[in-house]
Tab-separated table of C-alpha atoms and ligand atoms in Angstrom:
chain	number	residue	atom	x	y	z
A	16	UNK	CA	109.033	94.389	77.384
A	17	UNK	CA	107.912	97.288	79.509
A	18	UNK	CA	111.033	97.169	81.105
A	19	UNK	CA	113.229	97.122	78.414
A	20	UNK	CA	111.982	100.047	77.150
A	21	UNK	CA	112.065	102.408	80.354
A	22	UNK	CA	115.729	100.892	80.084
A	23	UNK	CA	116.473	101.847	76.405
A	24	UNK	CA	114.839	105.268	77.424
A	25	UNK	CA	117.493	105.693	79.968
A	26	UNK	CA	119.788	105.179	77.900
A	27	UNK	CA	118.955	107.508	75.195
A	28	UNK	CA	119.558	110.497	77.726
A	29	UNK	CA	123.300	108.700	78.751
A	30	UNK	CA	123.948	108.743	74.789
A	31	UNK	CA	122.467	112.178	74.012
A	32	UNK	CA	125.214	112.906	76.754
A	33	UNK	CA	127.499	115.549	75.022
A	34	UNK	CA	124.517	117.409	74.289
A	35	UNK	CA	123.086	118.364	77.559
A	36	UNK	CA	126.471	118.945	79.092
A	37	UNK	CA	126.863	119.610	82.531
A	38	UNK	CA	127.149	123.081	81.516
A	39	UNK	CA	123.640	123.103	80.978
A	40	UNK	CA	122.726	121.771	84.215
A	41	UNK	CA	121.634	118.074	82.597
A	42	UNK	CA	123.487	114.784	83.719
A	43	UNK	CA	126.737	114.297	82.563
A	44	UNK	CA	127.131	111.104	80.323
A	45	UNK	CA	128.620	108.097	81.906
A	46	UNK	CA	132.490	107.496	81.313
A	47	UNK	CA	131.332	104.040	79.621
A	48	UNK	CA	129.357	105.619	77.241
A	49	UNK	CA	131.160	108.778	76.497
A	50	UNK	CA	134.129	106.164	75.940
A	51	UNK	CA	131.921	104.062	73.654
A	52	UNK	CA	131.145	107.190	71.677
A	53	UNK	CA	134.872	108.158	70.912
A	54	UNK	CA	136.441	104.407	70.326
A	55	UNK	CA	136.292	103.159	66.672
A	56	UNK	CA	133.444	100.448	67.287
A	57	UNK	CA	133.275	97.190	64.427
A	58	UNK	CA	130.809	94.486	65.217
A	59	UNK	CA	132.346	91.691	62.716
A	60	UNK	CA	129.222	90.087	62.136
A	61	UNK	CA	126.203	92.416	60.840
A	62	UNK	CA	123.467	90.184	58.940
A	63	UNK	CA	121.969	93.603	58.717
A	64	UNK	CA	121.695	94.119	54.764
A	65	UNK	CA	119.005	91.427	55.294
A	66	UNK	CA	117.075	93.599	56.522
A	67	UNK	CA	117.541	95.947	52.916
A	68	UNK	CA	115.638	93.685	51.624
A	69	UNK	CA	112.342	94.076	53.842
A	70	UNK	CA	109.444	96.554	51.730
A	71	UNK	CA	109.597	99.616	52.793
A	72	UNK	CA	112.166	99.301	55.472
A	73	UNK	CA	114.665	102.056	55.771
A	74	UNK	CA	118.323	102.061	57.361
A	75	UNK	CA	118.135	105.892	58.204
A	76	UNK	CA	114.851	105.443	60.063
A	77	UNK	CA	114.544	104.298	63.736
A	78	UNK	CA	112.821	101.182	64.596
A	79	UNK	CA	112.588	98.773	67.470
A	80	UNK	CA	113.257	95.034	68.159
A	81	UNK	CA	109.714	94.389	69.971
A	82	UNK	CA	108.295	95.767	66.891
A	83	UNK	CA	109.949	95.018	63.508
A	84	UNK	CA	112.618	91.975	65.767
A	85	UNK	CA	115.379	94.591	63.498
A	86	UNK	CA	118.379	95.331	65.736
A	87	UNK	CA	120.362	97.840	63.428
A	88	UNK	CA	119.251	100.924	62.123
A	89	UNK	CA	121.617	104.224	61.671
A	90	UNK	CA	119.527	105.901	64.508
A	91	UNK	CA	120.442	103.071	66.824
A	92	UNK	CA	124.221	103.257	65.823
A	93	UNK	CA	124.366	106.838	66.604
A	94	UNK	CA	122.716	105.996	70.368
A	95	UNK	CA	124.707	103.051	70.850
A	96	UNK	CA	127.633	103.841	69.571
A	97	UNK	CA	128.056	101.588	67.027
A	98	UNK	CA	130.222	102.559	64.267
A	99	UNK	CA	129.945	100.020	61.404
A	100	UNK	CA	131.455	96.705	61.011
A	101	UNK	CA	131.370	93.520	58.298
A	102	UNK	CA	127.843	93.918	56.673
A	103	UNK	CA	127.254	90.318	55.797
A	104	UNK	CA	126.512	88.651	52.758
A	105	UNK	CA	124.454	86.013	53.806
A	106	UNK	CA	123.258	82.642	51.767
A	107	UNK	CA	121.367	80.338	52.983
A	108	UNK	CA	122.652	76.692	52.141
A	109	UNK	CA	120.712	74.439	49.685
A	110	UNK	CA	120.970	71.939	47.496
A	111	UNK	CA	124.394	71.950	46.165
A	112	UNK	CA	123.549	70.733	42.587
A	113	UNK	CA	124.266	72.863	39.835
A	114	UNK	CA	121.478	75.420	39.566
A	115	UNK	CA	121.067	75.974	42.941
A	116	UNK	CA	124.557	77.273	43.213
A	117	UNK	CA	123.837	79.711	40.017
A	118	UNK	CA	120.644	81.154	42.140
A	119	UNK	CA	122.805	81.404	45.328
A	120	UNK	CA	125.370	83.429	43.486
A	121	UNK	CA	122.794	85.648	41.606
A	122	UNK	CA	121.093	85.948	45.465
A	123	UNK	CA	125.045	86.862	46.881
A	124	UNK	CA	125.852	89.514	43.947
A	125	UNK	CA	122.485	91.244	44.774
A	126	UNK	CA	122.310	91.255	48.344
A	127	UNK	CA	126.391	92.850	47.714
A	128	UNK	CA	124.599	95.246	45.587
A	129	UNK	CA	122.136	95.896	47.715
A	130	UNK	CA	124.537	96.983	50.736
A	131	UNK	CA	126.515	99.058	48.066
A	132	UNK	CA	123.143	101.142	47.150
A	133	UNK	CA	122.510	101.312	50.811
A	134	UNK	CA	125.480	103.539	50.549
A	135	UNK	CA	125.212	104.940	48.417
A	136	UNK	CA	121.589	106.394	48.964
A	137	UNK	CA	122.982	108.173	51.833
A	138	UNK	CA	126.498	108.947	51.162
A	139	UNK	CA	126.757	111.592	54.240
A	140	UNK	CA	125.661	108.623	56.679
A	141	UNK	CA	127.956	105.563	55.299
A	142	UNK	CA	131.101	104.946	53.480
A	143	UNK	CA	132.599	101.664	52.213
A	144	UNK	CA	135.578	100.705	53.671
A	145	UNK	CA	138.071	98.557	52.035
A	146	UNK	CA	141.609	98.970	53.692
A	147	UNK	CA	142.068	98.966	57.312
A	148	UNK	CA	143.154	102.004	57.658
A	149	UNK	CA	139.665	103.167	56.388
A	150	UNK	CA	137.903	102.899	59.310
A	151	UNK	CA	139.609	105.459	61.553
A	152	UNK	CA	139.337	107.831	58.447
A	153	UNK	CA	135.641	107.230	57.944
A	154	UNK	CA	134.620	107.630	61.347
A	155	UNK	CA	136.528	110.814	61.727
A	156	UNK	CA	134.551	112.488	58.922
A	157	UNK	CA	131.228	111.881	60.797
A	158	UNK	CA	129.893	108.677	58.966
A	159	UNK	CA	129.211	104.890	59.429
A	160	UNK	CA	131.830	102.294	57.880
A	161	UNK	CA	130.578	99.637	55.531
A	162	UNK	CA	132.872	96.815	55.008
A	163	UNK	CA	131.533	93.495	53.247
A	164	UNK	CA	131.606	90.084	54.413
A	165	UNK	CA	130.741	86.930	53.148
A	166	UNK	CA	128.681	84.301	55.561
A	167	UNK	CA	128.689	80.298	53.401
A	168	UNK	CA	131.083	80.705	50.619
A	169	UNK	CA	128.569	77.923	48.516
A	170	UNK	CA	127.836	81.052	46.445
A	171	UNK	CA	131.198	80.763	44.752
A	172	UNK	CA	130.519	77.325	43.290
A	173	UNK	CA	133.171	75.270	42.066
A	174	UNK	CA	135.445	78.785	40.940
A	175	UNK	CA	137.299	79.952	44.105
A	176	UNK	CA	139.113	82.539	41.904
A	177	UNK	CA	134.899	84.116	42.079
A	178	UNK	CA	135.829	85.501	44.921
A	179	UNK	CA	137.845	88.500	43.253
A	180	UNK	CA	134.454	89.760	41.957
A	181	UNK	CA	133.680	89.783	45.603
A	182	UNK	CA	136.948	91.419	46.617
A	183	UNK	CA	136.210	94.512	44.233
A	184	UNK	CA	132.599	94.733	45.457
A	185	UNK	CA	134.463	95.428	49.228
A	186	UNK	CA	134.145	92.009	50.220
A	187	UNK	CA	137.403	91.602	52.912
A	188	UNK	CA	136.500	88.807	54.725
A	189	UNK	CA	134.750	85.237	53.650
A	190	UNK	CA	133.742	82.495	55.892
A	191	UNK	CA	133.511	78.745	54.578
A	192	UNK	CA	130.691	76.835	55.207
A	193	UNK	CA	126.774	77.738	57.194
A	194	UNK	CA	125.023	75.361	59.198
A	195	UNK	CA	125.472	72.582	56.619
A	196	UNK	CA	128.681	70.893	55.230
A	197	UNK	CA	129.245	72.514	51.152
A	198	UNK	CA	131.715	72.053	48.887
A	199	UNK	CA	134.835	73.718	50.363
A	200	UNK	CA	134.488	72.549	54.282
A	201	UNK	CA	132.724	71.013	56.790
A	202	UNK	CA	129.714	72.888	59.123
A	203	UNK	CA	130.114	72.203	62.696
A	204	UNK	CA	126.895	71.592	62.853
A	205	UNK	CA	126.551	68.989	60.019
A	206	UNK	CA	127.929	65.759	59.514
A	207	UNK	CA	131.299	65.529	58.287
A	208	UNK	CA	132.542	64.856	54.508
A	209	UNK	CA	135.629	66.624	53.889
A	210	UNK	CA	137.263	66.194	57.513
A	211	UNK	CA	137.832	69.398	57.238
A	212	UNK	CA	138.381	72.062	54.594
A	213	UNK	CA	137.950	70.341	51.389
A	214	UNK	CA	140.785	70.181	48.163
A	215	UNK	CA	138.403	73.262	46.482
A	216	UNK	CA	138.481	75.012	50.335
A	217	UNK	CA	142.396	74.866	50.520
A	218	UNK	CA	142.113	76.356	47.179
A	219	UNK	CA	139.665	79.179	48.626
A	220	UNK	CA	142.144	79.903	51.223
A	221	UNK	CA	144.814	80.473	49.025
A	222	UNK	CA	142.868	82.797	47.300
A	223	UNK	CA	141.721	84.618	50.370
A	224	UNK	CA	145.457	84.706	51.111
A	225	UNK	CA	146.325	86.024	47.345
A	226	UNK	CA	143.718	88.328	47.597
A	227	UNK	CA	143.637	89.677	51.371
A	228	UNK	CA	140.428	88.588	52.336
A	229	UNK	CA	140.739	87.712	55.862
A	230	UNK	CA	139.414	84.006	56.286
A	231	UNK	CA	136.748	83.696	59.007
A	232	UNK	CA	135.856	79.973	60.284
A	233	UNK	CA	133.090	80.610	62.062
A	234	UNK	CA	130.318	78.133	61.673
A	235	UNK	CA	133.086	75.959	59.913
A	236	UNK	CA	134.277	72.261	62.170
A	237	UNK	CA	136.936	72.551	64.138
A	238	UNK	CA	138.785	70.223	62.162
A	239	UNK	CA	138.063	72.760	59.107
A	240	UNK	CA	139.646	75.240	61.460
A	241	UNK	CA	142.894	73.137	62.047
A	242	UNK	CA	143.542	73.177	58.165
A	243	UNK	CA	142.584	76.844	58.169
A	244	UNK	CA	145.716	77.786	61.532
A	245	UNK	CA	148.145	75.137	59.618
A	246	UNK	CA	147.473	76.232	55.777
A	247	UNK	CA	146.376	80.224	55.939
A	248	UNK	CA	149.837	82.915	55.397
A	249	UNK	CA	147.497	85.176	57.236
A	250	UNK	CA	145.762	85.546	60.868
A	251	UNK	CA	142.590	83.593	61.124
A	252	UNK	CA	139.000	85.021	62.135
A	253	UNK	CA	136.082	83.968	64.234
A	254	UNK	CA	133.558	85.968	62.941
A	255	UNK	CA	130.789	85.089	65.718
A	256	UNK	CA	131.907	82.366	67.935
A	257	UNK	CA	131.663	81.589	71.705
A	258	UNK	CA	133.602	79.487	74.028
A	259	UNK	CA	132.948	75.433	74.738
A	260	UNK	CA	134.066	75.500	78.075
A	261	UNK	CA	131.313	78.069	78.862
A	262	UNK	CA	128.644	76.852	76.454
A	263	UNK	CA	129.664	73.040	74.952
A	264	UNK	CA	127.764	73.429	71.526
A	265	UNK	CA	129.581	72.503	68.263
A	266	UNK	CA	129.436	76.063	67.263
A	267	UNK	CA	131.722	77.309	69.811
A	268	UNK	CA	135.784	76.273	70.266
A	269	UNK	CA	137.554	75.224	73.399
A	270	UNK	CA	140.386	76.408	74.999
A	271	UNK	CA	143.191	74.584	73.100
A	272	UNK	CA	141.550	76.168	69.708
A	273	UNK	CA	141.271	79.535	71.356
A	274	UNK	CA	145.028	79.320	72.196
A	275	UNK	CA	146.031	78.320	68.751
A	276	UNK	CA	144.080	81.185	66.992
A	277	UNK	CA	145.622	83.324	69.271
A	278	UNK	CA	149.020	81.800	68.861
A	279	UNK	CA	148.407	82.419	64.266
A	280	UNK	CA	148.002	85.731	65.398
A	281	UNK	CA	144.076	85.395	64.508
A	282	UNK	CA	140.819	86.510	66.365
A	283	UNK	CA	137.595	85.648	67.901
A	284	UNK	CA	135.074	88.224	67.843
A	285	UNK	CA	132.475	86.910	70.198
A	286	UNK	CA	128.400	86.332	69.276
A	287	UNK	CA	125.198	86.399	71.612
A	288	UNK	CA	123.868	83.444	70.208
A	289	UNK	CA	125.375	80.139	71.805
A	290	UNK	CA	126.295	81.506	75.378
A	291	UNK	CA	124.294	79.628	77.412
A	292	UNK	CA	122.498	76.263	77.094
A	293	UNK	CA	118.295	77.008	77.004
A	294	UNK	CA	116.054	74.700	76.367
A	295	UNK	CA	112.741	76.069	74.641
A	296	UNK	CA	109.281	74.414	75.044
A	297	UNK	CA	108.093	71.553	72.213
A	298	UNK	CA	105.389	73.865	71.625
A	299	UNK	CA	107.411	76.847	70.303
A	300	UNK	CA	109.708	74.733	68.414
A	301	UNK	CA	106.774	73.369	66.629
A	302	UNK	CA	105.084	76.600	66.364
A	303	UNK	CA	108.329	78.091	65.033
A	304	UNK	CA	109.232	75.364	62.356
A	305	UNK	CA	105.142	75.737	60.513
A	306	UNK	CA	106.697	79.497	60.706
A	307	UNK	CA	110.030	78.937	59.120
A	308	UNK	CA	108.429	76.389	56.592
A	309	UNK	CA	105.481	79.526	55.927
A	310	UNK	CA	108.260	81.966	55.412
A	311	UNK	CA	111.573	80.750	54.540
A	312	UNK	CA	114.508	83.042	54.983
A	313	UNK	CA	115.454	83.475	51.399
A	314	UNK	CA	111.617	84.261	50.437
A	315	UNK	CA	110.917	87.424	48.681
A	316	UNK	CA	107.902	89.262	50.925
A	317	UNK	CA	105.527	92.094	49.897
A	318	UNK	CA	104.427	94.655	52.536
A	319	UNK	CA	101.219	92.789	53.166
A	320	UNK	CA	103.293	89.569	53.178
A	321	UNK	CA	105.771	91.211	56.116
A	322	UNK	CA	103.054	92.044	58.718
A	323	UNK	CA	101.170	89.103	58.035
A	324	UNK	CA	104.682	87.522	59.816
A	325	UNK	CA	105.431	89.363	61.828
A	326	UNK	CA	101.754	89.584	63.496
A	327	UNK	CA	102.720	85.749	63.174
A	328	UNK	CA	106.152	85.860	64.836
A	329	UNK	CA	104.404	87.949	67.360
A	330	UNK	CA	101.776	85.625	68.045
A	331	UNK	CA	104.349	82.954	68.661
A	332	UNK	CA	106.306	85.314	71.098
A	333	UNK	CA	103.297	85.819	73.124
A	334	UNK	CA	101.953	82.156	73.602
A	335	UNK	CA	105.268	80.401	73.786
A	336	UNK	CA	107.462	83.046	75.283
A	337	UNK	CA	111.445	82.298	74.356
A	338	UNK	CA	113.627	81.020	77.359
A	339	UNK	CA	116.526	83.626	76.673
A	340	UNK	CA	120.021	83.415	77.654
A	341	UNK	CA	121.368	87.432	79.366
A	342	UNK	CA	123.778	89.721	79.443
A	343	UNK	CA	125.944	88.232	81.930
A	344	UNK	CA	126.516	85.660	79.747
A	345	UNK	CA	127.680	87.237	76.474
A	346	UNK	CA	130.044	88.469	79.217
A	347	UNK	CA	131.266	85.387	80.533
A	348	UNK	CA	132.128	84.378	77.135
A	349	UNK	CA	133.812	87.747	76.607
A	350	UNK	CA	135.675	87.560	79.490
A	351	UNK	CA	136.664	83.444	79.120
A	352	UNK	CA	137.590	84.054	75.817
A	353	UNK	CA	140.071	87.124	77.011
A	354	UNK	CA	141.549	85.020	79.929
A	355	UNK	CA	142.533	82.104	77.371
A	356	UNK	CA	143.783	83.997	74.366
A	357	UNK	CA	144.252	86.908	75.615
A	358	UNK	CA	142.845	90.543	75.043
A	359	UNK	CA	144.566	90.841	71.603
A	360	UNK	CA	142.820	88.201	70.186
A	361	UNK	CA	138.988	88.984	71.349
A	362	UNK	CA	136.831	90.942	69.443
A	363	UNK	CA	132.853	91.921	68.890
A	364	UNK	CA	130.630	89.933	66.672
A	365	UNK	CA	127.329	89.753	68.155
A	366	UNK	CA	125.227	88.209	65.133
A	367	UNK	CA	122.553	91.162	65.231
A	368	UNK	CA	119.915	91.029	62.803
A	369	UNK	CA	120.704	87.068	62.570
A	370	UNK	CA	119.530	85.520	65.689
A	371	UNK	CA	121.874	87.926	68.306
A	372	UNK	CA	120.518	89.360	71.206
A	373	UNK	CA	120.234	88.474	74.816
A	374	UNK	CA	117.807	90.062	77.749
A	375	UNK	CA	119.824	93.200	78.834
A	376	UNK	CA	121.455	93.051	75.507
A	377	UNK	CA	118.370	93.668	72.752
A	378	UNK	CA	119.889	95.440	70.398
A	379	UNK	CA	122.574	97.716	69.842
A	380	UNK	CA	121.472	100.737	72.112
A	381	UNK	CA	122.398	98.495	74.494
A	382	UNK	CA	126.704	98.249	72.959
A	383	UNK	CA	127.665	101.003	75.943
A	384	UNK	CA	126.860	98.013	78.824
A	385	UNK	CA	129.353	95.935	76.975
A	386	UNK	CA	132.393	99.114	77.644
A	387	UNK	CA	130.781	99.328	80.958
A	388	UNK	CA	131.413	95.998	82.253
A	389	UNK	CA	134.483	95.489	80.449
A	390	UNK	CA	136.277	98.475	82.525
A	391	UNK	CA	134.812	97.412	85.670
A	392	UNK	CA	136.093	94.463	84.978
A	393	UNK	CA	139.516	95.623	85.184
A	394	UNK	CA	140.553	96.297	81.391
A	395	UNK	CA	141.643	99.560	79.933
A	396	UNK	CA	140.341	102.048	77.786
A	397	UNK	CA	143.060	100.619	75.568
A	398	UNK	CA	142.332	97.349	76.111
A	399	UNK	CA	138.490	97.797	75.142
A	400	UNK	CA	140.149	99.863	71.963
A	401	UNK	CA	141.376	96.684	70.724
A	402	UNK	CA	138.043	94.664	71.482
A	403	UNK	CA	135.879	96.817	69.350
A	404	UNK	CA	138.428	97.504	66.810
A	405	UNK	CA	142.116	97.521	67.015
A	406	UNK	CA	142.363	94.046	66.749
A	407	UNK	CA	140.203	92.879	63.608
A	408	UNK	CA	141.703	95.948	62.282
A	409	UNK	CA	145.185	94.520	62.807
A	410	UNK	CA	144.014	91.108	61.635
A	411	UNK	CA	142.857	92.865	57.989
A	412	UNK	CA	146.271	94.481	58.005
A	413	UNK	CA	148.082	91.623	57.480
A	414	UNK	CA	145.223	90.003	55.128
A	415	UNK	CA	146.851	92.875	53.141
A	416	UNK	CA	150.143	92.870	53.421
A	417	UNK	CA	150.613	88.689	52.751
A	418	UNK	CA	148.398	90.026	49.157
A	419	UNK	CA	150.846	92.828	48.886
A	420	UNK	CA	153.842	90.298	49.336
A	421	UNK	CA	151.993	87.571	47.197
A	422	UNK	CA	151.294	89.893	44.357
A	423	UNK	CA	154.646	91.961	44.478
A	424	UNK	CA	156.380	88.198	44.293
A	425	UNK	CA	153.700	86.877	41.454
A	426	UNK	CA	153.923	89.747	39.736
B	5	ZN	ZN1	126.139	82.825	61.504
């Protein structure tokens, strides 16, 4: 810990860089992170508005992982460099019966709310985004971009056509399915029912298509994916995937998928979370289930509630520390994933503020290593460009334009 934070403290002084110029004597920043600073930076996968919902917790105030475990804040975007990205609207998958799904859209349509008053509470910080084009704009007039996402589609029900209430509320990209098989595909991490997307999930894509809401597979089987390159008139996204032949784990795609997204044009925007096999002690899986079970993800908290957790969480941390995966491999799934599919088709989707974060990699102070070690790995300042942006942004262009063609032909 003590470590990590002489490290973020270094690198607070690289990104207060333009500052203290050399001019005024004071290091000069570091090409990485003065590069980091001027590229148009999207992280695909923010399960940040989570966070919104904490008492008392505040996107324009600075806080820390080791404290809070938060890995997002508009402080740490401005010294990391982080520009904005998909905030996600995240559900967590239950029962699929009737009234479940009613509560799981009433708990989607407020957490979308909730990242729209976010906003709009400090409209000189953020700005929604809904075209592609927006980004550039918004980040040239000084503020953070805010586009929405959906993560498990089960909020939707049995009414694909839903999803346009989503679309005004900003929503411009909507995965599938979570950790468990619902009713429009299967989970690749659940047991199969639908062999992929099912007859209602075809109809979601269609509607994502109709609509140009960019369809993201991640979490989804790779079966569900197949349908998804075959049936979708636009480019497929990966949200926050990794690569099988570096990590084999259901969540991640080989090589023959990789080249096939890249070959629909699509994109995989690559997560810190299933990079490396790690194997934690029975203890702390035990420890950390009676945790989950005390304070399930979906559960309202009071203030008193919150640090009664996290002095729990902490208590965990410290008994049964967490065998954690690094750095170096985020980047060997960064790089892997370049080498098959090529650097248009590789993005940044790290899962913060949903189970993201590596040693060397905490939170997103820490983006300007990623720029580093992608230009001494060879790649351009273009190249990078398209990694944190360019190409998610060119994958929501065409969303649009097959909704432009679609309506223009429907209409
Ligand atoms: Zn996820």
């Amino acid at each position: 810990m003590r470590r990590h934070l002489l490290m973020s403290a270094a690198l607070i002084l690289l990104a207060a860089g333009p500052a203290c110029s050399a001019k005024t004597g004071s290091r000069p920043v570091d090409p990485a992170t003065a590069l980091q600073m001027r590229l148009l930076t999207l992280d695909t996968h923010l399960d940040t508005p989570a966070s919104l919902a904490f008492p008392g917790w505040s996107i324009t105030d600075a806080h820390t992982v080791q404290d809070d475990y938060t890995q997002v804040d508009l402080p740490r975007m401005k010294r990391g460099g982080l520009d904005g990205g998909f905030w996600a609207i995240y559900t967590p998958q239950g029962p699929l019966d009737p009234e479940s799904t009613r509560k799981a859209r009433d708990f989607a349509v407020m957490r979308g709310v909730a990242i729209r008053e976010m906003v709009a509470a400090h409209p000189d910080s953020f700005a929604l985004a809904s075209r592609a084009a927006d980004a550039a704009a918004i980040k040239a007039s000084g503020k953070r971009v805010v586009y929405l996402s959906i993560e498990n589609a089960w909020p939707l029900g049995d009414d694909p056509t839903l999803l346009r209430s989503f679309y005004a509320m900003g929503v411009r990209i909507s995965g599938f399915a979570h950790f468990r098989t619902n009713q429009f595909a299967d989970s690749s991490t659940d047991a199969a029912r639908w062999d992929g997307l099912s007859p209602l999930g075809v109809q979601l894509l269609a509607e994502m298509n109709r609509l140009g809401v960019v369809p993201d597979l991640s979490h989804s089987s790779d079966r569900a994916l197949d349908d998804a390159l075959r049936l979708s008139k636009a480019p497929i996204i990966l949200t926050h995937s990794g690569c099988k032949a570096v990590l084999d784990h259901p969540r991640n795609i080989d090589d023959a998928h990789l080249k096939a997204l890249a070959a629909q044009g699509g994109v995989i925007q690559i997560n810190s979370v299933y990079v490396k096999a790690m194997k934690q002690s029975a203890e702390r899986e035990a420890a950390l289930k009676a945790f989950e079970a005390k304070y399930p993800e979906d559960k309202r908290v009071t203030a008193a509630e919150r640090k009664d957790m996290l002095a729990a969480r902490h208590a965990i941390d410290a008994q049964y520390p967490e065998a954690r995966a690094g750095f170096e491999d985020v980047m060997a799934n960064l790089l892997h994933a370049i080498k098959v599919a090529g650097v248009e088709h590789v993005g940044i989707g790290l899962d913060w503020d949903g189970g993201g974060g590596v040693t060397g990699l905490e939170d997103i102070v820490d983006l300007p290593k990623l720029t580093a070690a992608l230009l001494a790995a060879g790649y351009s300042e273009a190249d990078v460009a398209k990694i944190w942006s360019g190409n998610v942004l060119r994958v929501l262009a065409a969303a649009e334009a097959e909704a432009a063609k679609e309506q223009t032909a429907g209409s």
